[in-house]
Amino acid sequence: MRKRMIAMLLGLTMCGAVTAQPHYEEGEVILTPYAGTVMSRMMGNENSWKVGLVGGAKVQFFLTPSFSVSIGANYTHLGAKDQYQYYQNEKTSPYDYRLDYINTDYLAQRYFNDKLYVFAGFHVGWLFNAKSELAGHSTDIKDELHEGSCSVPVGIGCNFGKLNVNAHFDYPINRLSKSASSKELLSKKAREMQVMVTVGYNIQLL
């Protein structure tokens, strides 16, 4: 999936390079509330993608007609499904993980025209709820995991009038496991990977 996202980014960048120039103005400020779907899984273990929800808003500041920076905040419901773990060299039954985060995103956007843009930046998250579930039994594991998360988002977006649609991939930097038991069950290398698609509405402030 990561290779496909990168290939799509390159293709759209090449297409956008030959289209009309953007008509945004220096100093323009746009607020975009948004909601959508996020797919996540844990790297470093055998598990399946989990589908969750995302909702938030960002404020975008245009430095030039084709370049802007933005800061945003959102909520994400992440985790993994059917994760098999190894405890004392024995394979366990599949667990489901539910992780809730409040996040901030710091992004740079490059516009090729009034619609198409690519973006990248830095993502910081705070874990406020974490549960593991096995056979209907839920266990609080928040204290077993690192509260903070960092990742690098890379994606594409398109504006259709005031409607905004974007998709991006988050590559995780830090690892999840903190305690000795979580490192044994999740592995020391477990990291949360996510792919997100959102729909928003652009509101011009300045």
JSON list of N, CA, C and O in Angstrom, two decimals, residues 72 108 178:
[
{"chain": "A", "resi": 72, "resn": "GLY", "atom": "N", "xyz": [-3.16, 21.70, 12.52]},
{"chain": "A", "resi": 72, "resn": "GLY", "atom": "CA", "xyz": [-4.48, 21.13, 12.75]},
{"chain": "A", "resi": 72, "resn": "GLY", "atom": "C", "xyz": [-4.51, 20.23, 13.96]},
{"chain": "A", "resi": 72, "resn": "GLY", "atom": "O", "xyz": [-3.47, 19.83, 14.49]},
{"chain": "A", "resi": 108, "resn": "ALA", "atom": "N", "xyz": [3.05, 21.09, 5.31]},
{"chain": "A", "resi": 108, "resn": "ALA", "atom": "CA", "xyz": [3.36, 22.02, 4.22]},
{"chain": "A", "resi": 108, "resn": "ALA", "atom": "C", "xyz": [2.67, 21.50, 2.97]},
{"chain": "A", "resi": 108, "resn": "ALA", "atom": "O", "xyz": [2.75, 20.31, 2.66]},
{"chain": "A", "resi": 178, "resn": "LYS", "atom": "N", "xyz": [6.00, 0.07, 25.96]},
{"chain": "A", "resi": 178, "resn": "LYS", "atom": "CA", "xyz": [6.76, 0.74, 27.01]},
{"chain": "A", "resi": 178, "resn": "LYS", "atom": "C", "xyz": [7.17, -0.24, 28.10]},
{"chain": "A", "resi": 178, "resn": "LYS", "atom": "O", "xyz": [8.34, -0.31, 28.47]}
]
